[in-house]
Amino acid sequence: MTTRLQQQIKYYRARAPEYDEWFYRTGRYDRGPAHTQQWQREVEIVRRQLHSRPRCEQILELAPGTGIWTQDLAQLGERVTALDASPEMIAINRAKLAADNVEYELCDLFQWQPQRQVDMVFFGFWLSHVPADKLSGFLQAVQAALKPGGRLFIVDSREPDQSNPRTGTQTIEGDRQQRELKDGRQYEIVKIYYEPQALSAILREHGFDIEVQATANFFLYADGVRLA
């Protein structure tokens, strides 16, 4: 497992320059205008929910990547701390936002233990990369990072993203997925697709008052709080 997690970090470091193509449906992820418009509509559903609560003081973002959601969090929090294992992702994020209220830390989230509590924790498209045997420990760390009543917001993939055969993504078995970069390099990573009801139960078991919802095609998202 350790080797696969190390490979997963290497994959996201190498993928950093092309990561935005996936989210913005360009290049080999482009399936035409109708697909892109539906994707954007569903992104907006999640984004509206994210902005549905007042600003808070301290936000912690886990695995922020290239800043797709960090730019929203910078509007929602007085201070945002973004933790990522990829210096390449952090560099893109920092250059894209140039935000005075965002600070970055290089961090392996499988080793992370919070040192303080914040008002909100956010992670996008990260939970599905956490192996089942590390999920409970990770969620315990998330709970410890939140003040009682603090907000937890999650967004992730609803189902396998069959956006284009050219992406070279293959499910091997169970939670194993093979990913291919544009230059042909291949990596094996963890990818788990949750059903809303099952994920809701897991999160509640770990001390969150939360319910996972799904958009029509692409995303799971959840907006709740840490129980006192």
Short mmCIF file of N, CA and C in Angstrom, two decimals, residues 75-178:
data_model
loop_
_atom_site.label_atom_id
_atom_site.label_comp_id
_atom_site.label_asym_id
_atom_site.label_seq_id
_atom_site.Cartn_x
_atom_site.Cartn_y
_atom_site.Cartn_z
N GLN A 75 -12.43 33.68 -0.64
CA GLN A 75 -13.53 34.63 -0.48
C GLN A 75 -14.33 34.35 0.79
N LEU A 76 -14.28 33.10 1.25
CA LEU A 76 -15.12 32.68 2.37
C LEU A 76 -14.43 32.77 3.72
N GLY A 77 -13.10 32.82 3.72
CA GLY A 77 -12.38 32.82 4.98
C GLY A 77 -11.43 34.00 5.11
N GLU A 78 -11.26 34.46 6.34
CA GLU A 78 -10.26 35.51 6.59
C GLU A 78 -8.86 34.97 6.31
N ARG A 79 -8.62 33.70 6.71
CA ARG A 79 -7.34 33.05 6.45
C ARG A 79 -7.61 31.64 5.95
N VAL A 80 -6.88 31.22 4.93
CA VAL A 80 -6.98 29.87 4.39
C VAL A 80 -5.60 29.23 4.47
N THR A 81 -5.53 28.04 5.03
CA THR A 81 -4.30 27.25 5.03
C THR A 81 -4.51 26.05 4.13
N ALA A 82 -3.66 25.88 3.14
CA ALA A 82 -3.81 24.83 2.14
C ALA A 82 -2.66 23.84 2.26
N LEU A 83 -2.99 22.57 2.49
CA LEU A 83 -1.98 21.52 2.68
C LEU A 83 -1.97 20.57 1.50
N ASP A 84 -0.82 20.38 0.87
CA ASP A 84 -0.72 19.49 -0.28
C ASP A 84 0.63 18.80 -0.28
N ALA A 85 0.67 17.58 -0.81
CA ALA A 85 1.93 16.82 -0.88
C ALA A 85 2.74 17.15 -2.12
N SER A 86 2.18 17.94 -3.03
CA SER A 86 2.84 18.24 -4.30
C SER A 86 3.31 19.69 -4.34
N PRO A 87 4.62 19.93 -4.36
CA PRO A 87 5.11 21.30 -4.49
C PRO A 87 4.74 21.91 -5.84
N GLU A 88 4.57 21.05 -6.86
CA GLU A 88 4.17 21.55 -8.18
C GLU A 88 2.74 22.08 -8.16
N MET A 89 1.85 21.37 -7.48
CA MET A 89 0.47 21.85 -7.34
C MET A 89 0.44 23.17 -6.57
N ILE A 90 1.19 23.22 -5.47
CA ILE A 90 1.22 24.43 -4.66
C ILE A 90 1.72 25.61 -5.47
N ALA A 91 2.75 25.40 -6.29
CA ALA A 91 3.31 26.50 -7.09
C ALA A 91 2.28 27.05 -8.06
N ILE A 92 1.52 26.16 -8.71
CA ILE A 92 0.48 26.60 -9.65
C ILE A 92 -0.62 27.34 -8.90
N ASN A 93 -1.04 26.78 -7.78
CA ASN A 93 -2.09 27.38 -6.95
C ASN A 93 -1.68 28.78 -6.51
N ARG A 94 -0.48 28.91 -5.99
CA ARG A 94 0.00 30.19 -5.49
C ARG A 94 0.07 31.23 -6.61
N ALA A 95 0.59 30.84 -7.77
CA ALA A 95 0.71 31.77 -8.89
C ALA A 95 -0.65 32.18 -9.44
N LYS A 96 -1.58 31.24 -9.44
CA LYS A 96 -2.92 31.51 -9.98
C LYS A 96 -3.69 32.49 -9.10
N LEU A 97 -3.60 32.28 -7.77
CA LEU A 97 -4.40 33.10 -6.86
C LEU A 97 -3.72 34.39 -6.46
N ALA A 98 -2.44 34.30 -6.16
CA ALA A 98 -1.70 35.46 -5.62
C ALA A 98 -2.52 36.12 -4.52
N ALA A 99 -3.03 35.29 -3.59
CA ALA A 99 -3.93 35.78 -2.54
C ALA A 99 -3.17 35.99 -1.24
N ASP A 100 -3.32 37.15 -0.66
CA ASP A 100 -2.62 37.48 0.58
C ASP A 100 -3.13 36.68 1.77
N ASN A 101 -4.36 36.19 1.69
CA ASN A 101 -4.94 35.50 2.84
C ASN A 101 -4.86 33.98 2.73
N VAL A 102 -4.04 33.47 1.80
CA VAL A 102 -3.85 32.02 1.65
C VAL A 102 -2.39 31.68 1.93
N GLU A 103 -2.17 30.73 2.82
CA GLU A 103 -0.82 30.22 3.07
C GLU A 103 -0.78 28.74 2.74
N TYR A 104 0.39 28.28 2.34
CA TYR A 104 0.55 26.91 1.84
C TYR A 104 1.55 26.14 2.69
N GLU A 105 1.26 24.86 2.86
CA GLU A 105 2.18 23.98 3.56
C GLU A 105 2.31 22.67 2.79
N LEU A 106 3.56 22.22 2.62
CA LEU A 106 3.82 20.93 1.99
C LEU A 106 3.57 19.85 3.04
N CYS A 107 2.69 18.90 2.73
CA CYS A 107 2.25 17.97 3.78
C CYS A 107 1.73 16.67 3.15
N ASP A 108 2.20 15.55 3.66
CA ASP A 108 1.64 14.24 3.31
C ASP A 108 0.41 14.03 4.20
N LEU A 109 -0.76 14.05 3.61
CA LEU A 109 -1.99 14.00 4.40
C LEU A 109 -2.20 12.65 5.08
N PHE A 110 -1.47 11.63 4.66
CA PHE A 110 -1.57 10.35 5.36
C PHE A 110 -0.75 10.33 6.64
N GLN A 111 0.10 11.34 6.81
CA GLN A 111 0.89 11.48 8.03
C GLN A 111 0.42 12.68 8.87
N TRP A 112 -0.50 13.45 8.35
CA TRP A 112 -0.90 14.72 8.95
C TRP A 112 -1.66 14.53 10.26
N GLN A 113 -1.30 15.34 11.25
CA GLN A 113 -2.06 15.45 12.49
C GLN A 113 -2.22 16.94 12.78
N PRO A 114 -3.46 17.42 12.94
CA PRO A 114 -3.68 18.86 13.13
C PRO A 114 -3.09 19.37 14.44
N GLN A 115 -2.58 20.58 14.38
CA GLN A 115 -1.98 21.21 15.56
C GLN A 115 -2.90 22.27 16.17
N ARG A 116 -3.96 22.62 15.46
CA ARG A 116 -4.90 23.62 15.96
C ARG A 116 -6.26 23.36 15.32
N GLN A 117 -7.29 24.02 15.85
CA GLN A 117 -8.65 23.85 15.33
C GLN A 117 -9.06 25.07 14.52
N VAL A 118 -9.84 24.81 13.48
CA VAL A 118 -10.28 25.86 12.57
C VAL A 118 -11.81 25.87 12.49
N ASP A 119 -12.32 26.87 11.78
CA ASP A 119 -13.78 27.01 11.65
C ASP A 119 -14.36 26.16 10.53
N MET A 120 -13.52 25.79 9.57
CA MET A 120 -14.02 25.03 8.42
C MET A 120 -12.90 24.20 7.83
N VAL A 121 -13.24 22.97 7.42
CA VAL A 121 -12.33 22.10 6.66
C VAL A 121 -13.00 21.77 5.33
N PHE A 122 -12.22 21.87 4.27
CA PHE A 122 -12.72 21.59 2.91
C PHE A 122 -11.74 20.66 2.22
N PHE A 123 -12.27 19.67 1.48
CA PHE A 123 -11.43 18.93 0.54
C PHE A 123 -12.25 18.52 -0.67
N GLY A 124 -11.66 18.74 -1.84
CA GLY A 124 -12.30 18.44 -3.10
C GLY A 124 -11.56 17.36 -3.87
N PHE A 125 -12.28 16.30 -4.23
CA PHE A 125 -11.73 15.20 -5.04
C PHE A 125 -10.50 14.59 -4.37
N TRP A 126 -10.58 14.48 -3.05
CA TRP A 126 -9.50 13.88 -2.27
C TRP A 126 -9.95 12.62 -1.55
N LEU A 127 -11.14 12.63 -0.96
CA LEU A 127 -11.57 11.51 -0.14
C LEU A 127 -11.54 10.20 -0.92
N SER A 128 -11.85 10.25 -2.20
CA SER A 128 -11.86 9.04 -3.03
C SER A 128 -10.47 8.46 -3.24
N HIS A 129 -9.42 9.21 -2.86
CA HIS A 129 -8.04 8.72 -2.98
C HIS A 129 -7.49 8.20 -1.65
N VAL A 130 -8.33 8.16 -0.63
CA VAL A 130 -7.91 7.66 0.69
C VAL A 130 -8.24 6.17 0.76
N PRO A 131 -7.24 5.31 0.96
CA PRO A 131 -7.52 3.86 1.06
C PRO A 131 -8.46 3.56 2.23
N ALA A 132 -9.22 2.49 2.08
CA ALA A 132 -10.21 2.13 3.10
C ALA A 132 -9.59 1.94 4.47
N ASP A 133 -8.37 1.38 4.52
CA ASP A 133 -7.75 1.13 5.83
C ASP A 133 -7.18 2.38 6.47
N LYS A 134 -7.16 3.49 5.74
CA LYS A 134 -6.69 4.76 6.30
C LYS A 134 -7.81 5.78 6.48
N LEU A 135 -9.03 5.39 6.05
CA LEU A 135 -10.13 6.35 6.07
C LEU A 135 -10.50 6.79 7.48
N SER A 136 -10.61 5.85 8.40
CA SER A 136 -11.03 6.19 9.76
C SER A 136 -10.01 7.13 10.42
N GLY A 137 -8.73 6.83 10.28
CA GLY A 137 -7.70 7.69 10.86
C GLY A 137 -7.72 9.07 10.25
N PHE A 138 -7.94 9.15 8.95
CA PHE A 138 -8.00 10.45 8.29
C PHE A 138 -9.19 11.26 8.80
N LEU A 139 -10.36 10.63 8.90
CA LEU A 139 -11.55 11.36 9.35
C LEU A 139 -11.44 11.76 10.82
N GLN A 140 -10.75 10.96 11.61
CA GLN A 140 -10.51 11.36 12.99
C GLN A 140 -9.64 12.62 13.04
N ALA A 141 -8.64 12.70 12.15
CA ALA A 141 -7.80 13.89 12.09
C ALA A 141 -8.61 15.10 11.65
N VAL A 142 -9.51 14.90 10.68
CA VAL A 142 -10.37 16.00 10.22
C VAL A 142 -11.24 16.49 11.37
N GLN A 143 -11.82 15.56 12.11
CA GLN A 143 -12.66 15.96 13.25
C GLN A 143 -11.85 16.74 14.27
N ALA A 144 -10.62 16.29 14.53
CA ALA A 144 -9.76 16.97 15.50
C ALA A 144 -9.38 18.36 15.03
N ALA A 145 -9.36 18.57 13.72
CA ALA A 145 -8.99 19.87 13.17
C ALA A 145 -10.11 20.89 13.24
N LEU A 146 -11.34 20.42 13.47
CA LEU A 146 -12.49 21.32 13.48
C LEU A 146 -12.92 21.68 14.89
N LYS A 147 -13.27 22.93 15.09
CA LYS A 147 -13.92 23.33 16.33
C LYS A 147 -15.29 22.66 16.41
N PRO A 148 -15.79 22.37 17.59
CA PRO A 148 -17.17 21.88 17.70
C PRO A 148 -18.12 22.84 16.99
N GLY A 149 -18.97 22.30 16.13
CA GLY A 149 -19.86 23.13 15.34
C GLY A 149 -19.21 23.66 14.08
N GLY A 150 -17.91 23.36 13.88
CA GLY A 150 -17.20 23.81 12.68
C GLY A 150 -17.72 23.11 11.42
N ARG A 151 -17.55 23.76 10.32
CA ARG A 151 -18.13 23.31 9.05
C ARG A 151 -17.20 22.36 8.31
N LEU A 152 -17.75 21.27 7.79
CA LEU A 152 -17.04 20.35 6.89
C LEU A 152 -17.73 20.37 5.55
N PHE A 153 -16.95 20.61 4.48
CA PHE A 153 -17.50 20.59 3.13
C PHE A 153 -16.63 19.67 2.28
N ILE A 154 -17.30 18.76 1.56
CA ILE A 154 -16.62 17.79 0.72
C ILE A 154 -17.25 17.81 -0.67
N VAL A 155 -16.43 17.71 -1.70
CA VAL A 155 -16.93 17.45 -3.05
C VAL A 155 -16.03 16.38 -3.67
N ASP A 156 -16.65 15.47 -4.42
CA ASP A 156 -15.87 14.38 -5.01
C ASP A 156 -16.60 13.84 -6.24
N SER A 157 -15.98 12.87 -6.86
CA SER A 157 -16.53 12.28 -8.09
C SER A 157 -17.67 11.34 -7.75
N ARG A 158 -18.73 11.42 -8.53
CA ARG A 158 -19.87 10.56 -8.28
C ARG A 158 -19.66 9.16 -8.84
N GLU A 159 -19.04 9.07 -9.97
CA GLU A 159 -18.91 7.78 -10.65
C GLU A 159 -17.66 7.83 -11.53
N PRO A 160 -17.21 6.70 -12.06
CA PRO A 160 -16.04 6.77 -12.94
C PRO A 160 -16.21 7.79 -14.05
N ASP A 161 -15.20 8.60 -14.22
CA ASP A 161 -15.25 9.69 -15.19
C ASP A 161 -14.85 9.18 -16.56
N GLN A 162 -15.81 8.70 -17.30
CA GLN A 162 -15.53 8.19 -18.65
C GLN A 162 -15.62 9.35 -19.65
N SER A 163 -14.77 10.34 -19.44
CA SER A 163 -14.89 11.55 -20.26
C SER A 163 -14.38 11.36 -21.67
N ASN A 164 -13.43 10.48 -21.85
CA ASN A 164 -12.90 10.28 -23.19
C ASN A 164 -11.95 9.09 -23.17
N PRO A 165 -12.05 8.17 -24.13
CA PRO A 165 -11.13 7.03 -24.14
C PRO A 165 -9.67 7.44 -24.19
N ARG A 166 -9.39 8.63 -24.66
CA ARG A 166 -7.99 9.06 -24.78
C ARG A 166 -7.33 9.31 -23.43
N THR A 167 -8.10 9.34 -22.35
CA THR A 167 -7.49 9.62 -21.05
C THR A 167 -6.68 8.44 -20.54
N GLY A 168 -6.94 7.24 -21.02
CA GLY A 168 -6.16 6.08 -20.60
C GLY A 168 -6.42 5.61 -19.19
N THR A 169 -7.54 6.02 -18.58
CA THR A 169 -7.88 5.58 -17.22
C THR A 169 -8.49 4.18 -17.27
N GLN A 170 -7.97 3.30 -16.42
CA GLN A 170 -8.49 1.94 -16.35
C GLN A 170 -8.64 1.53 -14.89
N THR A 171 -9.80 0.95 -14.56
CA THR A 171 -9.97 0.36 -13.24
C THR A 171 -9.36 -1.02 -13.26
N ILE A 172 -8.45 -1.28 -12.33
CA ILE A 172 -7.77 -2.57 -12.31
C ILE A 172 -8.60 -3.57 -11.52
N GLU A 173 -8.83 -3.27 -10.25
CA GLU A 173 -9.74 -4.06 -9.42
C GLU A 173 -9.92 -3.33 -8.10
N GLY A 174 -11.09 -3.51 -7.50
CA GLY A 174 -11.34 -2.88 -6.21
C GLY A 174 -11.11 -1.38 -6.25
N ASP A 175 -10.20 -0.91 -5.39
CA ASP A 175 -9.94 0.52 -5.31
C ASP A 175 -8.72 0.93 -6.12
N ARG A 176 -8.25 0.07 -7.01
CA ARG A 176 -7.05 0.35 -7.79
C ARG A 176 -7.43 0.88 -9.18
N GLN A 177 -6.77 1.96 -9.57
CA GLN A 177 -7.04 2.56 -10.88
C GLN A 177 -5.70 2.92 -11.53
N GLN A 178 -5.61 2.65 -12.81
CA GLN A 178 -4.41 3.05 -13.56
C GLN A 178 -4.70 4.34 -14.30
#
